[in-house]
Amino acid sequence: MAPHVLSTSPVLDERRTYKGVTKPPRLREAGDDDLKAPLALLFQESNLAKVVSVAETLLENNDPPTRFPETVPQTGADQGVYKCRDAEFWTCGFFPGSLYCLLERVRKYPAVSLPSLSGHSGDAQIARGSHDHDIIISHLTDLCRRWSEPLHDMSFRKDTHDIGFIVQPALQRDWELFGNKRSLDSILNAAESLATRYDERVGAIRSWDQFSNAHHDIKSMDDDFLVIIDSLCNLDLLFYAGNYLHSERLLSIASTHATTLLSTHLRVESGYNGDERYSTCHVVNFSPSNNGEVKQKLTAQGYSDSSTWARGQSWAILGYAQTYSWTKDRRFLDAAKGLADYFIERMESSPAIVEQEGKGRYVPLWDFDAPITYTGTNGDQGPLRDVSAGLVAANGMLILYGQLASMGELVAARRYLDYALNIAKDTVELAYSQDEMRLRLCEKDGVTKIESYEVTSGRRFDGILEKSTANFNSDHHDRTWDHGLVYADYYFLELGNRLLDMGLL
């Protein structure tokens, strides 16, 4: 049974907190000449056409979906075509989330996102206007609902801490855009499911039930309690539901978990302008039977147990920025700033080899302490990057900008805004896929519909962005690197929506 809710109205105020869209003073025009062209690619028609095309293609013999897109190989026999995972995998919520990101954008900002549509039959132009807009919204809404349908049952899963990643990107938007009570109930169910993984002896939510690789075999649910840095981004689900339900229990679990990780997962680095900076540990194994004592620290996806895995660092930036937005606890703000400062310092201090024709300094390496160059399948050597890490960090920095600017801390706010925009600029210049797609309206049997078509000939690439690395850890059995990645595209689209919501474009 769905939990009791207090209202059936969309919680728009909570959404504004979640996205950090407090409309702070504008400190920089995102349309400055050096940014205007690359940032325009955040809203390119090709993004919408490509996601729509993939959504329709992958629904064939997969409706309702049981397999969800994850990675797009850049080389090999399957080059350019999405590889899918079973619905139980933690990334399943990001593709429906991308569809909802685009739907949100088309509904709220049609002047920015509505493409110029051409007719299909006889090249006749179909008049643009409210009719076109309604067709796009109807088509996108249908795809959103079909791709998000399996997420409702997943909200009852208690076997994963990633339930926030699974349900929020799509179902939260469905609730807020349409007032769909079923989606709200699934969000609240998911929060209750996540809360069952909390252990007060540890003061944290269990991330994984077990972990095995070439050097570790951790399987005991009694003696081991694995918590990963990524978990900070799933706390937003607890804060969202806890504030809606006025549940002190959910709010306390979220803030306690965030507090615990301050001392267990953050490593103090040398100061920046007198402030502490922090690198991050990926995985901490606690002993629940021994007052939550830390047993070991390790990595599952980074280069080594002592290195700084770039995406882990970015999860921490975003997670603590979101946590501060909810709690206004200065400890979490200082953590987010210290994490962001270290991320920035490591990008700035990377050797010149990370730049390719003046591009790439702000597209982070997959791990800041790993060897920089690797040999690709085609024999080329170059930096191994993770576009997804940069975009997650950029979203966190935009939240920091909004919070700090609204507090009057304008110098610090400007710094994080500038770096978020630098990451966006470098990402599109270095990693934006060069194939193009467009949308057009066509009439069939008296019904006007939308279809996607390719503009460029040659290589087709299902992802919006290239150059992500899901996992390059040498001990891991499931390694994938240098590819398109579904959550890189999601956070790319989310970044565009944040910039629009904050009035920066």
Tab-separated table of N, CA, C and O in Angstrom, residues 279-339:
chain	number	residue	atom	x	y	z
A	279	SER	N	39.678	15.249	-0.809
A	279	SER	CA	39.553	14.186	-1.784
A	279	SER	C	38.617	13.138	-1.184
A	279	SER	O	38.130	13.306	-0.064
A	280	THR	N	38.374	12.070	-1.910
A	280	THR	CA	37.377	11.111	-1.429
A	280	THR	C	37.875	9.676	-1.557
A	280	THR	O	38.614	9.327	-2.480
A	281	CYS	N	37.424	8.869	-0.635
A	281	CYS	CA	37.566	7.421	-0.701
A	281	CYS	C	36.272	6.858	-1.289
A	281	CYS	O	35.182	7.312	-0.941
A	282	HIS	N	36.371	5.861	-2.149
A	282	HIS	CA	35.176	5.334	-2.798
A	282	HIS	C	34.339	4.456	-1.865
A	282	HIS	O	33.142	4.679	-1.700
A	283	VAL	N	34.958	3.448	-1.251
A	283	VAL	CA	34.211	2.455	-0.468
A	283	VAL	C	34.785	2.363	0.940
A	283	VAL	O	36.003	2.290	1.123
A	284	VAL	N	33.894	2.363	1.926
A	284	VAL	CA	34.288	2.102	3.315
A	284	VAL	C	33.488	0.902	3.811
A	284	VAL	O	32.269	0.837	3.641
A	285	ASN	N	34.177	-0.047	4.411
A	285	ASN	CA	33.535	-1.215	5.010
A	285	ASN	C	33.521	-1.048	6.524
A	285	ASN	O	34.569	-0.970	7.157
A	286	PHE	N	32.324	-0.958	7.085
A	286	PHE	CA	32.138	-0.794	8.522
A	286	PHE	C	31.849	-2.155	9.170
A	286	PHE	O	31.452	-3.109	8.496
A	287	SER	N	32.022	-2.203	10.477
A	287	SER	CA	31.639	-3.380	11.260
A	287	SER	C	30.391	-3.034	12.066
A	287	SER	O	30.490	-2.371	13.104
A	288	PRO	N	29.209	-3.463	11.622
A	288	PRO	CA	27.986	-3.104	12.350
A	288	PRO	C	27.928	-3.720	13.746
A	288	PRO	O	27.302	-3.159	14.652
A	289	SER	N	28.586	-4.862	13.922
A	289	SER	CA	28.560	-5.529	15.223
A	289	SER	C	29.563	-4.948	16.204
A	289	SER	O	29.581	-5.330	17.376
A	290	ASN	N	30.410	-4.036	15.728
A	290	ASN	CA	31.434	-3.437	16.589
A	290	ASN	C	31.284	-1.919	16.586
A	290	ASN	O	32.217	-1.182	16.287
A	291	ASN	N	30.085	-1.452	16.889
A	291	ASN	CA	29.779	-0.022	17.007
A	291	ASN	C	30.109	0.770	15.740
A	291	ASN	O	30.485	1.939	15.804
A	292	GLY	N	29.989	0.101	14.602
A	292	GLY	CA	30.199	0.793	13.348
A	292	GLY	C	31.645	1.147	13.068
A	292	GLY	O	31.921	2.038	12.259
A	293	GLU	N	32.564	0.447	13.675
A	293	GLU	CA	33.985	0.728	13.464
A	293	GLU	C	34.365	0.511	11.994
A	293	GLU	O	33.872	-0.400	11.333
A	294	VAL	N	35.255	1.370	11.482
A	294	VAL	CA	35.722	1.231	10.112
A	294	VAL	C	36.709	0.071	10.030
A	294	VAL	O	37.724	0.054	10.724
A	295	LYS	N	36.405	-0.903	9.161
A	295	LYS	CA	37.269	-2.067	8.983
A	295	LYS	C	38.302	-1.849	7.889
A	295	LYS	O	39.461	-2.238	8.030
A	296	GLN	N	37.887	-1.247	6.785
A	296	GLN	CA	38.821	-1.036	5.677
A	296	GLN	C	38.259	0.008	4.719
A	296	GLN	O	37.044	0.263	4.687
A	297	LYS	N	39.163	0.607	3.959
A	297	LYS	CA	38.796	1.562	2.921
A	297	LYS	C	39.396	1.079	1.613
A	297	LYS	O	40.553	0.666	1.570
A	298	LEU	N	38.617	1.142	0.544
A	298	LEU	CA	39.054	0.593	-0.722
A	298	LEU	C	38.340	1.284	-1.880
A	298	LEU	O	37.532	2.193	-1.670
A	299	THR	N	38.663	0.847	-3.086
A	299	THR	CA	37.964	1.347	-4.264
A	299	THR	C	37.420	0.173	-5.054
A	299	THR	O	37.982	-0.927	-5.031
A	300	ALA	N	36.333	0.415	-5.751
A	300	ALA	CA	35.787	-0.576	-6.673
A	300	ALA	C	35.924	-0.115	-8.113
A	300	ALA	O	36.033	-0.926	-9.025
A	301	GLN	N	35.944	1.193	-8.330
A	301	GLN	CA	35.960	1.719	-9.691
A	301	GLN	C	37.120	2.680	-9.963
A	301	GLN	O	37.353	3.046	-11.115
A	302	GLY	N	37.824	3.098	-8.909
A	302	GLY	CA	38.955	3.982	-9.098
A	302	GLY	C	40.227	3.232	-9.423
A	302	GLY	O	40.254	2.002	-9.542
A	303	TYR	N	41.327	3.989	-9.553
A	303	TYR	CA	42.623	3.411	-9.911
A	303	TYR	C	43.211	2.596	-8.765
A	303	TYR	O	43.732	1.502	-8.970
A	304	SER	N	43.141	3.132	-7.547
A	304	SER	CA	43.686	2.428	-6.392
A	304	SER	C	42.915	2.845	-5.150
A	304	SER	O	42.136	3.796	-5.170
A	305	ASP	N	43.172	2.130	-4.041
A	305	ASP	CA	42.457	2.421	-2.805
A	305	ASP	C	42.753	3.824	-2.287
A	305	ASP	O	41.946	4.400	-1.559
A	306	SER	N	43.907	4.379	-2.636
A	306	SER	CA	44.286	5.698	-2.127
A	306	SER	C	44.126	6.813	-3.166
A	306	SER	O	44.402	7.975	-2.876
A	307	SER	N	43.697	6.472	-4.380
A	307	SER	CA	43.562	7.480	-5.425
A	307	SER	C	42.233	8.223	-5.306
A	307	SER	O	41.372	7.863	-4.494
A	308	THR	N	42.082	9.262	-6.123
A	308	THR	CA	40.826	10.006	-6.157
A	308	THR	C	40.130	9.715	-7.479
A	308	THR	O	40.508	10.236	-8.536
A	309	TRP	N	39.131	8.860	-7.413
A	309	TRP	CA	38.308	8.509	-8.558
A	309	TRP	C	37.426	9.713	-8.890
A	309	TRP	O	36.694	10.213	-8.048
A	310	ALA	N	37.530	10.205	-10.111
A	310	ALA	CA	36.909	11.492	-10.452
A	310	ALA	C	35.403	11.490	-10.268
A	310	ALA	O	34.830	12.450	-9.749
A	311	ARG	N	34.730	10.421	-10.689
A	311	ARG	CA	33.275	10.448	-10.554
A	311	ARG	C	32.849	10.310	-9.089
A	311	ARG	O	31.828	10.875	-8.676
A	312	GLY	N	33.634	9.577	-8.298
A	312	GLY	CA	33.328	9.533	-6.872
A	312	GLY	C	33.411	10.915	-6.260
A	312	GLY	O	32.566	11.309	-5.442
A	313	GLN	N	34.425	11.687	-6.646
A	313	GLN	CA	34.555	13.062	-6.169
A	313	GLN	C	33.361	13.900	-6.600
A	313	GLN	O	32.825	14.703	-5.821
A	314	SER	N	32.903	13.689	-7.824
A	314	SER	CA	31.778	14.489	-8.318
A	314	SER	C	30.469	14.101	-7.640
A	314	SER	O	29.632	14.962	-7.358
A	315	TRP	N	30.266	12.807	-7.358
A	315	TRP	CA	29.068	12.412	-6.595
A	315	TRP	C	29.045	13.125	-5.243
A	315	TRP	O	27.987	13.555	-4.767
A	316	ALA	N	30.204	13.240	-4.622
A	316	ALA	CA	30.275	13.891	-3.316
A	316	ALA	C	29.960	15.380	-3.420
A	316	ALA	O	29.272	15.945	-2.562
A	317	ILE	N	30.478	16.046	-4.467
A	317	ILE	CA	30.173	17.473	-4.655
A	317	ILE	C	28.672	17.675	-4.790
A	317	ILE	O	28.065	18.509	-4.089
A	318	LEU	N	28.054	16.913	-5.681
A	318	LEU	CA	26.613	17.067	-5.904
A	318	LEU	C	25.819	16.669	-4.669
A	318	LEU	O	24.876	17.363	-4.271
A	319	GLY	N	26.207	15.560	-4.040
A	319	GLY	CA	25.460	15.081	-2.881
A	319	GLY	C	25.476	16.053	-1.717
A	319	GLY	O	24.443	16.325	-1.102
A	320	TYR	N	26.646	16.612	-1.402
A	320	TYR	CA	26.711	17.555	-0.280
A	320	TYR	C	26.094	18.909	-0.638
A	320	TYR	O	25.531	19.589	0.226
A	321	ALA	N	26.175	19.314	-1.903
A	321	ALA	CA	25.496	20.548	-2.306
A	321	ALA	C	23.990	20.390	-2.151
A	321	ALA	O	23.301	21.296	-1.645
A	322	GLN	N	23.435	19.256	-2.563
A	322	GLN	CA	22.009	18.997	-2.390
A	322	GLN	C	21.651	18.933	-0.907
A	322	GLN	O	20.625	19.488	-0.480
A	323	THR	N	22.486	18.260	-0.130
A	323	THR	CA	22.202	18.110	1.301
A	323	THR	C	22.179	19.474	1.990
A	323	THR	O	21.310	19.741	2.830
A	324	TYR	N	23.110	20.346	1.647
A	324	TYR	CA	23.075	21.690	2.217
A	324	TYR	C	21.815	22.436	1.797
A	324	TYR	O	21.214	23.159	2.608
A	325	SER	N	21.388	22.270	0.553
A	325	SER	CA	20.177	22.956	0.088
A	325	SER	C	18.966	22.610	0.942
A	325	SER	O	18.095	23.454	1.165
A	326	TRP	N	18.923	21.381	1.438
A	326	TRP	CA	17.808	20.961	2.285
A	326	TRP	C	17.994	21.367	3.746
A	326	TRP	O	17.041	21.790	4.399
A	327	THR	N	19.212	21.193	4.279
A	327	THR	CA	19.416	21.317	5.728
A	327	THR	C	19.881	22.691	6.169
A	327	THR	O	19.684	23.067	7.324
A	328	LYS	N	20.566	23.416	5.269
A	328	LYS	CA	21.228	24.688	5.593
A	328	LYS	C	22.249	24.522	6.724
A	328	LYS	O	22.566	25.461	7.445
A	329	ASP	N	22.781	23.297	6.851
A	329	ASP	CA	23.838	23.002	7.815
A	329	ASP	C	25.174	23.370	7.178
A	329	ASP	O	25.573	22.777	6.166
A	330	ARG	N	25.887	24.328	7.748
A	330	ARG	CA	27.100	24.861	7.154
A	330	ARG	C	28.176	23.786	6.958
A	330	ARG	O	29.011	23.904	6.062
A	331	ARG	N	28.158	22.735	7.748
A	331	ARG	CA	29.151	21.672	7.583
A	331	ARG	C	29.058	21.058	6.185
A	331	ARG	O	30.074	20.733	5.569
A	332	PHE	N	27.846	20.900	5.708
A	332	PHE	CA	27.656	20.287	4.394
A	332	PHE	C	28.029	21.259	3.277
A	332	PHE	O	28.544	20.840	2.232
A	333	LEU	N	27.781	22.536	3.478
A	333	LEU	CA	28.207	23.534	2.496
A	333	LEU	C	29.732	23.560	2.409
A	333	LEU	O	30.308	23.572	1.309
A	334	ASP	N	30.401	23.581	3.560
A	334	ASP	CA	31.863	23.606	3.560
A	334	ASP	C	32.438	22.341	2.925
A	334	ASP	O	33.476	22.386	2.239
A	335	ALA	N	31.779	21.203	3.149
A	335	ALA	CA	32.231	19.962	2.518
A	335	ALA	C	32.099	20.054	1.001
A	335	ALA	O	33.035	19.705	0.263
A	336	ALA	N	30.948	20.517	0.523
A	336	ALA	CA	30.741	20.633	-0.920
A	336	ALA	C	31.758	21.578	-1.542
A	336	ALA	O	32.313	21.305	-2.624
A	337	LYS	N	32.041	22.703	-0.866
A	337	LYS	CA	33.025	23.649	-1.378
A	337	LYS	C	34.423	23.036	-1.404
A	337	LYS	O	35.167	23.174	-2.383
A	338	GLY	N	34.807	22.370	-0.307
A	338	GLY	CA	36.129	21.757	-0.238
A	338	GLY	C	36.316	20.659	-1.278
A	338	GLY	O	37.401	20.501	-1.848
A	339	LEU	N	35.264	19.903	-1.545
A	339	LEU	CA	35.307	18.863	-2.567
A	339	LEU	C	35.412	19.481	-3.961
A	339	LEU	O	36.180	19.017	-4.811
